[in-house]
Tab-separated table of C-alpha atoms in Angstrom:
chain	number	residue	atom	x	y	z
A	1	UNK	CA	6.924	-39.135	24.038
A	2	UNK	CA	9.450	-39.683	27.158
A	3	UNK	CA	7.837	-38.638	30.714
A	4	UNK	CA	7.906	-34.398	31.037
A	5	UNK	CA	10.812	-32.967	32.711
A	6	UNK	CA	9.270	-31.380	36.793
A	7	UNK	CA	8.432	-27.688	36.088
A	8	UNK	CA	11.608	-26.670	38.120
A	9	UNK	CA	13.866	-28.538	35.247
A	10	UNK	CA	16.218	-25.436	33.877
A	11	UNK	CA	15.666	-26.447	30.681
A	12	UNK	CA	11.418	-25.922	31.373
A	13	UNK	CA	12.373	-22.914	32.569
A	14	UNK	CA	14.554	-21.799	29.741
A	15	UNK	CA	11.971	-22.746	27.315
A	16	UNK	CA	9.443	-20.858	29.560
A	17	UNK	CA	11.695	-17.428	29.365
A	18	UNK	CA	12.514	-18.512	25.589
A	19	UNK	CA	8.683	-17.930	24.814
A	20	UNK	CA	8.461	-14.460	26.617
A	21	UNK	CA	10.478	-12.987	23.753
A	22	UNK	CA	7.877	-13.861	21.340
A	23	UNK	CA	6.383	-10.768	20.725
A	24	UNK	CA	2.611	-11.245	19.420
A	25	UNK	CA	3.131	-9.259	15.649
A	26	UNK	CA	-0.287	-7.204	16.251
A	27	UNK	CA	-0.598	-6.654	19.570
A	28	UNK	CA	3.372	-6.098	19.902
A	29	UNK	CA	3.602	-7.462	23.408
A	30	UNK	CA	5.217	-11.240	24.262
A	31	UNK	CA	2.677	-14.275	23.414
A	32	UNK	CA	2.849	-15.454	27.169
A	33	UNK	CA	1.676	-11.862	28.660
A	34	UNK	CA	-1.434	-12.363	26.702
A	35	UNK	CA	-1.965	-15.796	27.337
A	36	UNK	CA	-1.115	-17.007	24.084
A	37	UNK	CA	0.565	-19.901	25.143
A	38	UNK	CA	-1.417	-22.848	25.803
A	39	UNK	CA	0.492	-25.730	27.025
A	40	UNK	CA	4.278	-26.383	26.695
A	41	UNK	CA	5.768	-29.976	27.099
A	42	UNK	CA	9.440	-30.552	26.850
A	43	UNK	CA	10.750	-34.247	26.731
A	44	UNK	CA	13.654	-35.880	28.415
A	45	UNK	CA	15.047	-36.190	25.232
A	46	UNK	CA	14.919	-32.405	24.552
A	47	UNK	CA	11.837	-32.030	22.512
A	48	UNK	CA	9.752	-29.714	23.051
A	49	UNK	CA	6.312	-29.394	22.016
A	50	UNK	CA	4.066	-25.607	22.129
A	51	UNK	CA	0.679	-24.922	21.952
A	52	UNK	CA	0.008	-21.591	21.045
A	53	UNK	CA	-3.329	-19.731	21.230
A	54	UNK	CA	-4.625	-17.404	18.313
A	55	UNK	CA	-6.981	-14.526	18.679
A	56	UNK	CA	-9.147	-15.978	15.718
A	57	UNK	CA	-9.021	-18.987	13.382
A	58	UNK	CA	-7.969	-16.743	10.058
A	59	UNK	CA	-5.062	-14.955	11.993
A	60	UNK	CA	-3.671	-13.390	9.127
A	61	UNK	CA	0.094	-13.763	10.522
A	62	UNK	CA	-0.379	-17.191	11.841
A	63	UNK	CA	3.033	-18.508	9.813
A	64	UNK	CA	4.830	-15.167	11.578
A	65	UNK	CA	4.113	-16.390	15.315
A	66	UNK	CA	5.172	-19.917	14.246
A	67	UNK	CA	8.109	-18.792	13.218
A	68	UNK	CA	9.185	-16.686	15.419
A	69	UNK	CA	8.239	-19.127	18.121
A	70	UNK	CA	10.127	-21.926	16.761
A	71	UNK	CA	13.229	-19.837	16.335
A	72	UNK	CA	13.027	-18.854	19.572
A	73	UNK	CA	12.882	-22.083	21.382
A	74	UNK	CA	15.390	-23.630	18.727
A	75	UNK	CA	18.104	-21.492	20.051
A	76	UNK	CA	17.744	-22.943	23.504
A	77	UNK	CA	20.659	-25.288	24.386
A	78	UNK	CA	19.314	-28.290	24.750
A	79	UNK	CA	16.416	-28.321	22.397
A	80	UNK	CA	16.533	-30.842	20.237
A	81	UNK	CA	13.453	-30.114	18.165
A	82	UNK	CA	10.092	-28.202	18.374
A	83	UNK	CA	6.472	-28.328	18.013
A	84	UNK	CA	4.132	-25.567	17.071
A	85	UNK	CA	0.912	-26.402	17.223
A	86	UNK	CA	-1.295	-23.704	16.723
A	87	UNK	CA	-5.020	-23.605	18.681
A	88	UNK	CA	-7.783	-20.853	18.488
A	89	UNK	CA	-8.775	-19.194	21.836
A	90	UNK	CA	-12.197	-19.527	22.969
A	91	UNK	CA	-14.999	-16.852	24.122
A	92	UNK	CA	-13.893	-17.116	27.481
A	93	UNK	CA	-10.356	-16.428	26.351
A	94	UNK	CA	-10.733	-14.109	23.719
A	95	UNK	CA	-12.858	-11.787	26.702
A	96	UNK	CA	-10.119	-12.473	28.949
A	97	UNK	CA	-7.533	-10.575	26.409
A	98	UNK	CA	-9.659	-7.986	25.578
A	99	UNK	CA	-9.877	-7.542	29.681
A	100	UNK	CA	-6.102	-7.330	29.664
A	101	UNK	CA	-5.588	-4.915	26.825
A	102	UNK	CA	-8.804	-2.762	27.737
A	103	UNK	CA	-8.854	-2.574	31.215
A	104	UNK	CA	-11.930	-4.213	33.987
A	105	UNK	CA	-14.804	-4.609	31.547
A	106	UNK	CA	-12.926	-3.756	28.237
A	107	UNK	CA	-14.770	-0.801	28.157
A	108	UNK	CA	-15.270	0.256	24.709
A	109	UNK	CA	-13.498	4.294	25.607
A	110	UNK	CA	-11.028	6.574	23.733
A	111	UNK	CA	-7.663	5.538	25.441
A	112	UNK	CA	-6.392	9.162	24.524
A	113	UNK	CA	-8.290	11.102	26.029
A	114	UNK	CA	-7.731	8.927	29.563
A	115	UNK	CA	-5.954	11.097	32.271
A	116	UNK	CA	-3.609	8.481	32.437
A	117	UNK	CA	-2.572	9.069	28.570
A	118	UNK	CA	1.143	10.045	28.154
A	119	UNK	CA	0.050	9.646	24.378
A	120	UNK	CA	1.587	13.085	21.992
A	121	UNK	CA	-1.367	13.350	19.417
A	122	UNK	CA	-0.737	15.418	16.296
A	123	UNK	CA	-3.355	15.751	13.739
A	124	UNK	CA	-1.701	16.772	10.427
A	125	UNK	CA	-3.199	19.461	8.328
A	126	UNK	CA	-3.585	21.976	5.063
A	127	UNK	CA	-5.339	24.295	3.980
A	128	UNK	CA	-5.236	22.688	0.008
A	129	UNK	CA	-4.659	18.826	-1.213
A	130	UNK	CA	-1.179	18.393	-3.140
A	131	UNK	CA	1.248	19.809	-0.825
A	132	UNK	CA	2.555	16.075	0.523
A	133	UNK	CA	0.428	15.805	3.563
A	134	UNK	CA	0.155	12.428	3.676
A	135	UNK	CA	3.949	11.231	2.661
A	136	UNK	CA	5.360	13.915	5.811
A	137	UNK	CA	2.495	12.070	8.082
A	138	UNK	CA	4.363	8.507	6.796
A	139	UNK	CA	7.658	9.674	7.354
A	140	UNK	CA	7.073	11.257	10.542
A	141	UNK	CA	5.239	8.405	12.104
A	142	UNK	CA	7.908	5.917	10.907
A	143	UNK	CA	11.211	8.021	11.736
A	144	UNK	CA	10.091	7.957	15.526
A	145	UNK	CA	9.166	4.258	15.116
A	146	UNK	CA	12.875	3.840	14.025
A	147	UNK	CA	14.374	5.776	16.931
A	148	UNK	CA	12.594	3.050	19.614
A	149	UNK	CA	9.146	5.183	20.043
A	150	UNK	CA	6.191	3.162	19.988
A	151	UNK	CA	3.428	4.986	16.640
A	152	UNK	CA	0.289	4.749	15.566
A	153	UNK	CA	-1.237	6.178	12.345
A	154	UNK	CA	-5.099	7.239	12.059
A	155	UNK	CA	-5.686	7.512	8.238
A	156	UNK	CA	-8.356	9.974	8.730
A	157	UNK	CA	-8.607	11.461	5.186
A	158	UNK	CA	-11.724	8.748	4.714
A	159	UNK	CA	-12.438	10.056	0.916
A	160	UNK	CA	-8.574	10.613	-0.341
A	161	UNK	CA	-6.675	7.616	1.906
A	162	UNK	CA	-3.459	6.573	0.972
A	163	UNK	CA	-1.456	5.849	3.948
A	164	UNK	CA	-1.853	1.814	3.583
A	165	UNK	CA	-0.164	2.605	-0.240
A	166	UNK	CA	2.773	4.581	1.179
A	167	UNK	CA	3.492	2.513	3.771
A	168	UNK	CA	3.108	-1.164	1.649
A	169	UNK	CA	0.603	-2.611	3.861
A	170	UNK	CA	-1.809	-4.550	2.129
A	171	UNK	CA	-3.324	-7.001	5.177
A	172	UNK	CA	-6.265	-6.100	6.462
A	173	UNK	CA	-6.825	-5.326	10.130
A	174	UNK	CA	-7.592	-8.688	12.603
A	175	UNK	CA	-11.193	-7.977	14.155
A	176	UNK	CA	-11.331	-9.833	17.792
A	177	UNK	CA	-14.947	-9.381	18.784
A	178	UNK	CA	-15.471	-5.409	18.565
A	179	UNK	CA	-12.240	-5.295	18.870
A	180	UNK	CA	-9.638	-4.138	15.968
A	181	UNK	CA	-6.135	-5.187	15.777
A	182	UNK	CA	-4.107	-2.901	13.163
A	183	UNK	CA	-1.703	-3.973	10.638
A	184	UNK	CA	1.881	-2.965	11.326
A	185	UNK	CA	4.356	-2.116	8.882
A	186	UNK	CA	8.113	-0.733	10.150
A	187	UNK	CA	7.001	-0.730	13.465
A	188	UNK	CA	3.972	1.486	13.187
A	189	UNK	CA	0.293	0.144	13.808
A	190	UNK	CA	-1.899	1.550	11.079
A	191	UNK	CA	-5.467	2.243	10.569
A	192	UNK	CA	-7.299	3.573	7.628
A	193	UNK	CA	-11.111	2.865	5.476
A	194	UNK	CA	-8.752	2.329	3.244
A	195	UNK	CA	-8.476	-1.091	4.640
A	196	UNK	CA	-11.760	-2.116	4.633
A	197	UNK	CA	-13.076	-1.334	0.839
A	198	UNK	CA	-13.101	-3.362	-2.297
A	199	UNK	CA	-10.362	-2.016	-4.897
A	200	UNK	CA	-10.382	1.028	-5.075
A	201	UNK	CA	-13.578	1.713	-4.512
A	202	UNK	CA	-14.378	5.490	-3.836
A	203	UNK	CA	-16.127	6.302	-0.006
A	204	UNK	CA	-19.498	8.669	-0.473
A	205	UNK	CA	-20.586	9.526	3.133
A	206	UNK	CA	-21.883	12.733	4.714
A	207	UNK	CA	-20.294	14.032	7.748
A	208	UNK	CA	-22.022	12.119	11.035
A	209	UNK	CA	-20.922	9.051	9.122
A	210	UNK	CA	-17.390	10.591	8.600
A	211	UNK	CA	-18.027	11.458	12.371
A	212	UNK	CA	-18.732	7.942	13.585
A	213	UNK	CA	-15.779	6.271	11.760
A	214	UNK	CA	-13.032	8.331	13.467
A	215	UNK	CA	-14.694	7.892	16.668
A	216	UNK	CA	-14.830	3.810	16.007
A	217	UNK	CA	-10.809	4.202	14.668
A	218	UNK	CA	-10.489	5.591	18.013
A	219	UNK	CA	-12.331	3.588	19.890
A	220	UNK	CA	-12.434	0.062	18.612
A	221	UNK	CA	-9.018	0.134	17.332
A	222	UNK	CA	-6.604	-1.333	19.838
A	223	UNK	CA	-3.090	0.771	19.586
A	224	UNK	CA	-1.984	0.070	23.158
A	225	UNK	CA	0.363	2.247	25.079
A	226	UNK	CA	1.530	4.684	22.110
A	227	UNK	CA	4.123	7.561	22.418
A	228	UNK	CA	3.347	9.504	19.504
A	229	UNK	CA	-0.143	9.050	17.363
A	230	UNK	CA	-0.228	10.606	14.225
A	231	UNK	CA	-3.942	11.464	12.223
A	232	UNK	CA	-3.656	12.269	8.654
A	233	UNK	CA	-6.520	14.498	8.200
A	234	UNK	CA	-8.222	15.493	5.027
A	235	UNK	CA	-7.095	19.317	3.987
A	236	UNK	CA	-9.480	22.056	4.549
A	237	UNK	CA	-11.280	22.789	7.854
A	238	UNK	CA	-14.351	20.625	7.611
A	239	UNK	CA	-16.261	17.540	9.221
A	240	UNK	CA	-12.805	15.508	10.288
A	241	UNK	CA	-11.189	18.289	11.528
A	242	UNK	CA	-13.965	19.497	13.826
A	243	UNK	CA	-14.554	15.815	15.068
A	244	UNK	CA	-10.635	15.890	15.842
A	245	UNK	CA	-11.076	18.722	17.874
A	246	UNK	CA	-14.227	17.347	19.663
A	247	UNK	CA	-13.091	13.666	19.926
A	248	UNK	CA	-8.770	14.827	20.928
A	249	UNK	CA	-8.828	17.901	22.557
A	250	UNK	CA	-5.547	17.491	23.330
A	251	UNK	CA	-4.352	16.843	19.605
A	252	UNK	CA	-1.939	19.368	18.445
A	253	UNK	CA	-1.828	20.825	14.738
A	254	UNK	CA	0.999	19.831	12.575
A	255	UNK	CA	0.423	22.568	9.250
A	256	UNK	CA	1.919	21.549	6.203
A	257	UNK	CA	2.139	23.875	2.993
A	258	UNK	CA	4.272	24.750	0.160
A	259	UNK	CA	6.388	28.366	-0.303
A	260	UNK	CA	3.937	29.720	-2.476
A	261	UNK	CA	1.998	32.615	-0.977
A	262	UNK	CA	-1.300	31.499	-2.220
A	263	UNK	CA	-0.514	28.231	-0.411
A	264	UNK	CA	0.345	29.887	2.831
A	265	UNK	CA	-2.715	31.903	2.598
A	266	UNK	CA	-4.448	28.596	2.762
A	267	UNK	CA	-2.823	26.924	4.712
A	268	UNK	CA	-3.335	29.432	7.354
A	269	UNK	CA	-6.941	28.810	7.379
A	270	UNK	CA	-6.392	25.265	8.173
A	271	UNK	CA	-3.813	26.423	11.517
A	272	UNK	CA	-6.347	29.243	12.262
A	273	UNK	CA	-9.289	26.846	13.450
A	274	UNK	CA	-7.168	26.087	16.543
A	275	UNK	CA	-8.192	29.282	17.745
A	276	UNK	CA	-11.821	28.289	18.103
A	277	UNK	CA	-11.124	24.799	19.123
A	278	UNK	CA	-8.807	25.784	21.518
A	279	UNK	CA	-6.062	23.401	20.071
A	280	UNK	CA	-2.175	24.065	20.038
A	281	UNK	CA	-0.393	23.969	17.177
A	282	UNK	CA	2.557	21.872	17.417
A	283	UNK	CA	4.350	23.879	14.354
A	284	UNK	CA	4.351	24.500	10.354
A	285	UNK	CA	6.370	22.128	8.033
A	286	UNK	CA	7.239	23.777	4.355
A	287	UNK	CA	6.765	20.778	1.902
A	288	UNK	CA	8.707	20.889	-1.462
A	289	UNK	CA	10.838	24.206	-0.737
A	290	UNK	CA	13.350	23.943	-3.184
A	291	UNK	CA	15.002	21.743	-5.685
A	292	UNK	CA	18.672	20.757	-5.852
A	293	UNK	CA	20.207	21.319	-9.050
A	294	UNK	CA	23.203	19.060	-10.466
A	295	UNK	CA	25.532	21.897	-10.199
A	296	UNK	CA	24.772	22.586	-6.736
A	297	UNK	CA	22.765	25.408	-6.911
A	298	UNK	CA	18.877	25.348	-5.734
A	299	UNK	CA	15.951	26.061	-8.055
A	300	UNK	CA	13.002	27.550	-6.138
A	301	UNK	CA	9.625	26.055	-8.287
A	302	UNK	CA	7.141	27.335	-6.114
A	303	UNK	CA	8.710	30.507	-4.641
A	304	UNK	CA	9.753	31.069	-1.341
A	305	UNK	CA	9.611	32.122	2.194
A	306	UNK	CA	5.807	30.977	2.767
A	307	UNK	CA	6.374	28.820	5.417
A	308	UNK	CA	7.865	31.659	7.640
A	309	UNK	CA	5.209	33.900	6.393
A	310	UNK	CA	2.690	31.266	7.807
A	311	UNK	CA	4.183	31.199	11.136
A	312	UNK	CA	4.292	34.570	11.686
A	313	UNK	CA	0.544	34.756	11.149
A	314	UNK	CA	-0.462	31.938	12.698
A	315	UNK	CA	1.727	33.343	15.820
A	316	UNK	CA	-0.115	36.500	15.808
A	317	UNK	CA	-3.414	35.272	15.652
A	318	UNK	CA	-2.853	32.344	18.406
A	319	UNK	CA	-0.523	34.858	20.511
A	320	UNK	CA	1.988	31.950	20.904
A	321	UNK	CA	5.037	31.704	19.415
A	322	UNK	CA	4.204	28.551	15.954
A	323	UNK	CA	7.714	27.599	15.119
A	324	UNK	CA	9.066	26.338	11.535
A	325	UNK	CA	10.166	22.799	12.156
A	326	UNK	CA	11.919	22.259	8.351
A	327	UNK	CA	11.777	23.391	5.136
A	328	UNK	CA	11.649	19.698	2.727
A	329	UNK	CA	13.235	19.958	-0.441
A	330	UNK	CA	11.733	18.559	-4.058
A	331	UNK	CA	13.138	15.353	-4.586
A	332	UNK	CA	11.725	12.263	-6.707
A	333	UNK	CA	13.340	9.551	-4.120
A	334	UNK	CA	10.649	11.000	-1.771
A	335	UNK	CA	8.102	10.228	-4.638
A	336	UNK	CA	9.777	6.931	-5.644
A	337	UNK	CA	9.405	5.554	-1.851
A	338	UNK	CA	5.972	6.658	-1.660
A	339	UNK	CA	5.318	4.367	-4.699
A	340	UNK	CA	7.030	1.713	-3.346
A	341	UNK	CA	5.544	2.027	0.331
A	342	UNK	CA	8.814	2.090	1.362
A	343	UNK	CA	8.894	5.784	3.120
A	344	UNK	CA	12.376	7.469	2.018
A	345	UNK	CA	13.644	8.375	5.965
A	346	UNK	CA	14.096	4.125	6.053
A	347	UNK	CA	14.646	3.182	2.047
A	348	UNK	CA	16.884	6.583	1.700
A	349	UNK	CA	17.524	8.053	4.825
A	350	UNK	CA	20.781	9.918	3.292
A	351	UNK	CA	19.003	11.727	0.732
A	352	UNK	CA	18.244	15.625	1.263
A	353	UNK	CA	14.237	14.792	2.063
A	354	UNK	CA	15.032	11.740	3.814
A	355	UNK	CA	17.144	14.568	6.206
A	356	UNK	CA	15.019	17.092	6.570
A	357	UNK	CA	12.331	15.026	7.426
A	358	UNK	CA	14.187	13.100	10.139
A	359	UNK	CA	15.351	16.205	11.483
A	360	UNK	CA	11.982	17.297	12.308
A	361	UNK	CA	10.854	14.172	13.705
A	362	UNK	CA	14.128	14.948	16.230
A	363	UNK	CA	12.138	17.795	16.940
A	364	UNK	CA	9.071	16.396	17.662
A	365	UNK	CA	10.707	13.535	19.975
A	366	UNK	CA	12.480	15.979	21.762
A	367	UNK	CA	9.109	16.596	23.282
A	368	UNK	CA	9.104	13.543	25.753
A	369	UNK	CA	5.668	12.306	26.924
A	370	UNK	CA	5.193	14.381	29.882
A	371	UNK	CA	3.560	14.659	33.426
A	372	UNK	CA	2.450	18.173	33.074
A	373	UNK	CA	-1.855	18.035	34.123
A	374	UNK	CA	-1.904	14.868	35.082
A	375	UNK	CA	-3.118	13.918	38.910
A	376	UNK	CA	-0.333	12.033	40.205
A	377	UNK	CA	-2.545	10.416	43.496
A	378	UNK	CA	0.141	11.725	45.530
A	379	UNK	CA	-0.683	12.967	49.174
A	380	UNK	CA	0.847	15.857	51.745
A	381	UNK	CA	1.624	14.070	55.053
């Protein structure tokens, strides 16, 4: 290979700022920020040759960073030709990372619940199973992630999980260490026990063992700086929701339920524990609310008006106003994306659920991550 070019050679230096927009496709921050990159060599006749550091030897998206990588640099003017070569970071290096992403001493803490957190937590609930919990959570989460908001998804129904379905992930999560990198799928870094049985292989555990695995989601799981997390809790008010409430204080209640008045009833069960947690209640979404018929009328399968009925109660017993952020129709393109895991605000975002349910996550980012409690540092002079 010819002699180097000096390190003060534009094209080094455009090779250098080439490699910053390689964004690392688990940690979602640039490869050279987390001192990914190894060694870079760029010869006089424009070849340029990268070593790039991986977190672990089995890095399931090893061929994604390669590519991306050699893209990158291959649109430099003046490359010629490039050189991947992939290395595995050593102890030293792997604790150095963890230092970076963690904070001095990578302590092992609930980022969350740091007074520095701008994160918006919502834990979404019901009173019953069936009412489309778990497809609202998806949509949510992944209509934000499309508007430029950085998400995160806590699968937290450990015996019923089906997030990793909905959303078509099927990689398992990257473990660095104690550390847990979560797969990402349209933008959103997910996490669910899902992801670590065999098959479909059912989960029999009593509640401090329910306990400890949202606390290890929580804690082990690197999400990074998040704007919105979303936990998909298990319906009913039992073990997950009281560890919610003791391991987020700050979460707020997302209630979803069906028009039916025996669902509201229910439902407002599942709203009503934020009294003794001490929890707000971000709002009530009514799931499958009507059905559009071909000659343009609306067919109303399960009744109606429950979700109003639900925030009237749940506004008398909190003494705070619980608004109704939508009302999301039947419709099977909703049902058809779930089966694909391709959620129906991205694979149909025209359709009439695909529109409801963006409209309420405009609600929901409308609430910007604010500075409200927090100790700014800031002195009188």
């Amino acid at each position: 290979m010819d002699p180097a070019p000096s390190s003060n050679s534009p094209l080094l230096q455009a090779v250098t700022h080439a490699l910053a927009t390689v964004i690392d496709p688990e940690l979602r921050r640039p490869i050279t920020e987390l001192g990914m990159v190894d060694s870079v060599q760029v010869s006089d006749d424009g070849r340029v040759t990268v070593a790039v550091l991986l977190t672990i030897a089995g890095c399931p998206l090893r061929d994604t960073i390669t590519a991306d990588a050699r893209k990158a640099l291959s649109a430099v003017p003046g490359v010629t030709a490039v050189d991947v070569d992939l290395k595995v970071m050593d102890q030293a290096q792997r604790d150095a990372l963890k230092e970076k992403l963690r904070g001095p001493g990578g302590a092992r803490t609930i980022p969350f619940n740091q007074p520095e957190s701008l994160t918006k937590v919502y834990a979404v609930a019901s009173g019953k199973g069936g009412v489309g919990k778990s497809s609202v959570t998806v949509n949510l989460a992944t209509a934000l992630a499309a508007r430029g908001l950085r998400v995160g998804i806590v699968d937290a129904d450990v015996y019923g999980f089906s997030v990793p379905a909905l959303m078509g992930i099927t990689q398992a999560p990257t473990q660095v260490d104690d550390m847990i990198l979560p797969p990402v799928a349209y933008g959103v870094k997910v996490i669910s026990i899902g992801m670590f049985v065999t098959g479909n292989q059912p989960v029999a555990w009593r509640g401090p063992m329910l306990h400890r695995a949202l606390e290890q989601f929580l804690t082990d799981v690197y999400f990074g700086d998040l704007d919105a997390l979303f936990l998909d809790l298990p319906p009913g008010t039992g073990d997950i929701a009281i560890s919610v409430a003791q391991l987020l204080p700050k979460a707020e209640i997302l209630v979803v339920t069906t028009p039916q008045a025996a669902a509201a009833d229910v439902a407002e069960r599942a709203g009503a524990i934020a009294a003794q947690t001490g929890q707000k209640i971000a709002g009530v979404i009514e799931n499958m609310s009507y059905l559009d018929t071909p000659g343009g009328g609306r067919m109303e399968l399960f009744g109606s008006g429950g979700g109003t009925v639900l925030t009237g109660r749940l506004s008398t017993t909190l003494g705070v106003p619980v608004p109704l952020l939508g009302q999301i129709p039947l419709d099977i393109q909703l049902r058809e994306g779930g089966d694909a895991g391709v959620p129906i605000v991205l694979g149909r975002p025209d359709s009439a659920a695909g529109v409801a349910l963006a409209g309420i996550a405009a609600q929901l980012a409308a609430t910007p991550r604010g500075l409200a409690g927090m100790k700014l540092g800031l002195q009188p002079r």
